Structures are given as structure tokens and as C-alpha cells.
CSV table of C-alpha atoms in Angstrom, one decimal:
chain,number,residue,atom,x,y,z
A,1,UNK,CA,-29.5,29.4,-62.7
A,2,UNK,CA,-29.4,26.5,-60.2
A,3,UNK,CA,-27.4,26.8,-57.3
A,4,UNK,CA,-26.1,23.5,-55.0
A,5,UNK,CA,-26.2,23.7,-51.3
A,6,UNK,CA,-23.1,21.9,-49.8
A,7,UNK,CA,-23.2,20.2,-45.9
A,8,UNK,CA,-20.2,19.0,-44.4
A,9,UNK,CA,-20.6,17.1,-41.3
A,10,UNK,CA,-18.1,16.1,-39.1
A,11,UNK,CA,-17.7,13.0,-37.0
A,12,UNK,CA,-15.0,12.8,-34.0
A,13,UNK,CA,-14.1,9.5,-32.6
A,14,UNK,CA,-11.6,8.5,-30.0
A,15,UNK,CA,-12.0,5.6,-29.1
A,16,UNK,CA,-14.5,2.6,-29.0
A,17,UNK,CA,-14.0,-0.1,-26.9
A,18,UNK,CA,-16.6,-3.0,-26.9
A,19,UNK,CA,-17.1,-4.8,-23.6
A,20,UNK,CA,-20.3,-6.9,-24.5
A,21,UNK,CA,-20.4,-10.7,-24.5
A,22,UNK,CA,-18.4,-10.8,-21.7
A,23,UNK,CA,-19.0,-12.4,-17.9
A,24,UNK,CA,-20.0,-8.9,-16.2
A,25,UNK,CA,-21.8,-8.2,-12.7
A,26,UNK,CA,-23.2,-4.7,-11.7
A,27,UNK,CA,-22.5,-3.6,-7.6
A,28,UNK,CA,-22.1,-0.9,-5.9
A,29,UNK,CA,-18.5,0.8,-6.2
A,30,UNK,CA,-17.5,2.3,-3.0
A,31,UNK,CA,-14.7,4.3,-4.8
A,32,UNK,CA,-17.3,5.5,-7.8
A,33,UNK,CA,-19.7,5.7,-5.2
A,34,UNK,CA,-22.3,4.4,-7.6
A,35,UNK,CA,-23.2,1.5,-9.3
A,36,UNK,CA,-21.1,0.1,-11.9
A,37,UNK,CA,-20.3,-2.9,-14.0
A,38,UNK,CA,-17.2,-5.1,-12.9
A,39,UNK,CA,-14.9,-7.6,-14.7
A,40,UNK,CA,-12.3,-9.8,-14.0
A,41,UNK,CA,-9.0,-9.0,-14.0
A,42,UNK,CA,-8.0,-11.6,-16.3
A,43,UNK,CA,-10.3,-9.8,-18.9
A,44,UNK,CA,-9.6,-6.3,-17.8
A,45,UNK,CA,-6.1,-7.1,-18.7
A,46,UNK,CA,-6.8,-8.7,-22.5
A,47,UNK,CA,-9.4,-6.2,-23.3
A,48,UNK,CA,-7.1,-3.4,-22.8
A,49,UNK,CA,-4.0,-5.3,-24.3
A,50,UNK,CA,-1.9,-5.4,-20.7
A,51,UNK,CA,-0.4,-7.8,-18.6
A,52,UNK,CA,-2.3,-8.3,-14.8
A,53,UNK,CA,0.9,-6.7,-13.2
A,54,UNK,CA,0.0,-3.2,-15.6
A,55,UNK,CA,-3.5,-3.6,-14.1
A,56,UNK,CA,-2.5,-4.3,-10.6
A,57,UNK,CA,-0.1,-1.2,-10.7
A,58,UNK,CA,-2.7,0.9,-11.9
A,59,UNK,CA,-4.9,-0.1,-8.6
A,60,UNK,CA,-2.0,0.6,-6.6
A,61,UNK,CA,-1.6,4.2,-7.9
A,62,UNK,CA,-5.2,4.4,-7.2
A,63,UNK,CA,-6.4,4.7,-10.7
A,64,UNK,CA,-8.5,2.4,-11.0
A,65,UNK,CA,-10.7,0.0,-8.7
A,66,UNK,CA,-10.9,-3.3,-7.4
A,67,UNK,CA,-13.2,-5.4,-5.3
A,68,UNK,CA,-13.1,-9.5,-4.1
A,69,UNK,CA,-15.9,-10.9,-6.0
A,70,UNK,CA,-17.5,-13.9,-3.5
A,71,UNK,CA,-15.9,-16.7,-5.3
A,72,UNK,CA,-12.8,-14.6,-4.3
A,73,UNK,CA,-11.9,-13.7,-7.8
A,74,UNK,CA,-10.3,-9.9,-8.8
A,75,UNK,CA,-12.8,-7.5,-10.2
A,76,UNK,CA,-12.5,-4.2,-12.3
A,77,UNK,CA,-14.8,-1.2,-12.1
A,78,UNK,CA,-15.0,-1.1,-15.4
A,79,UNK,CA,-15.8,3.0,-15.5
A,80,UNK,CA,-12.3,3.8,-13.4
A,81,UNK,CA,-10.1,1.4,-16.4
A,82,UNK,CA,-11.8,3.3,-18.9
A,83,UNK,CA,-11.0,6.4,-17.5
A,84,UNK,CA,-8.0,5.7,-16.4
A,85,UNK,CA,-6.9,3.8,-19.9
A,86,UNK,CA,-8.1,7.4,-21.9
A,87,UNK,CA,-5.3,8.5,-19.5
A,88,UNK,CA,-2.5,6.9,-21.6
């Protein structure tokens, strides 16, 4: 008599955003205080399907982080929009 063995695996997943290929720069975050990757705010917006008023209102309730790049351009930590997009 043969018997089968049976293994059931289970995968979670959330959600998966994928922020390659795009125009990043890595500085120091003074609200992270750490390192992190920053993008513009145009593509902060696009990526996370919102206008630049949704992202400037979630700086302004402190959610997530900004920083004047040199060429005077908005930047996005991008750790604090993923954190604070899991939010919603």
C-alpha cells in the first residue's frame, strides 16, 4: 500500500510596487534619519496614482517627507510614501 504525502504552501502578498527604471538619488533623510532613496514629486504622484496636491497634503500632515533637491526640484523619501501609502 502506497501512501501520498500532501504540502500545501502558502504565499501572502500585499502589495508590490516597482520603483526601478526611474530617475532616483540616495541622501540622507533628516526625518528617517537614515539614508534613503528620493523621487520627484511628479513621479511620486503617478506611481501611486494621485494628484501633487494628495502628495503635498500628505507632507503637510507629516506623513511623508520632502527635501529641495539642488536644481530646486520636490523630492519624496521614498520609504515614508510607502509607508504612508500602506496606510490607505
Amino acid at each position: 500500500m502506497t501512501t501520498s504525502r500532501k504540502r500545501e504552501i502558502t504565499i501572502e502578498v500585499e502589495r508590490v510596487r516597482v520603483v526601478s527604471n526611474l530617475k532616483k538619488s540616495k541622501s540622507n533623510c533628516e526625518s528617517c534619519a537614515q539614508e534613503a532613496e528620493f523621487i520627484s514629486l511628479s513621479n511620486a504622484a503617478q506611481i501611486f496614482g494621485m494628484n501633487e496636491v494628495e502628495v503635498n497634503q500628505l507632507a503637510l500632515e507629516r506623513l511623508i517627507h520632502l527635501k529641495m533637491s539642488p536644481h530646486h526640484e520636490i523630492l519624496v523619501c521614498l520609504p515614508s510614501l510607502l509607508i504612508a501609502n500602506n496606510c490607505f
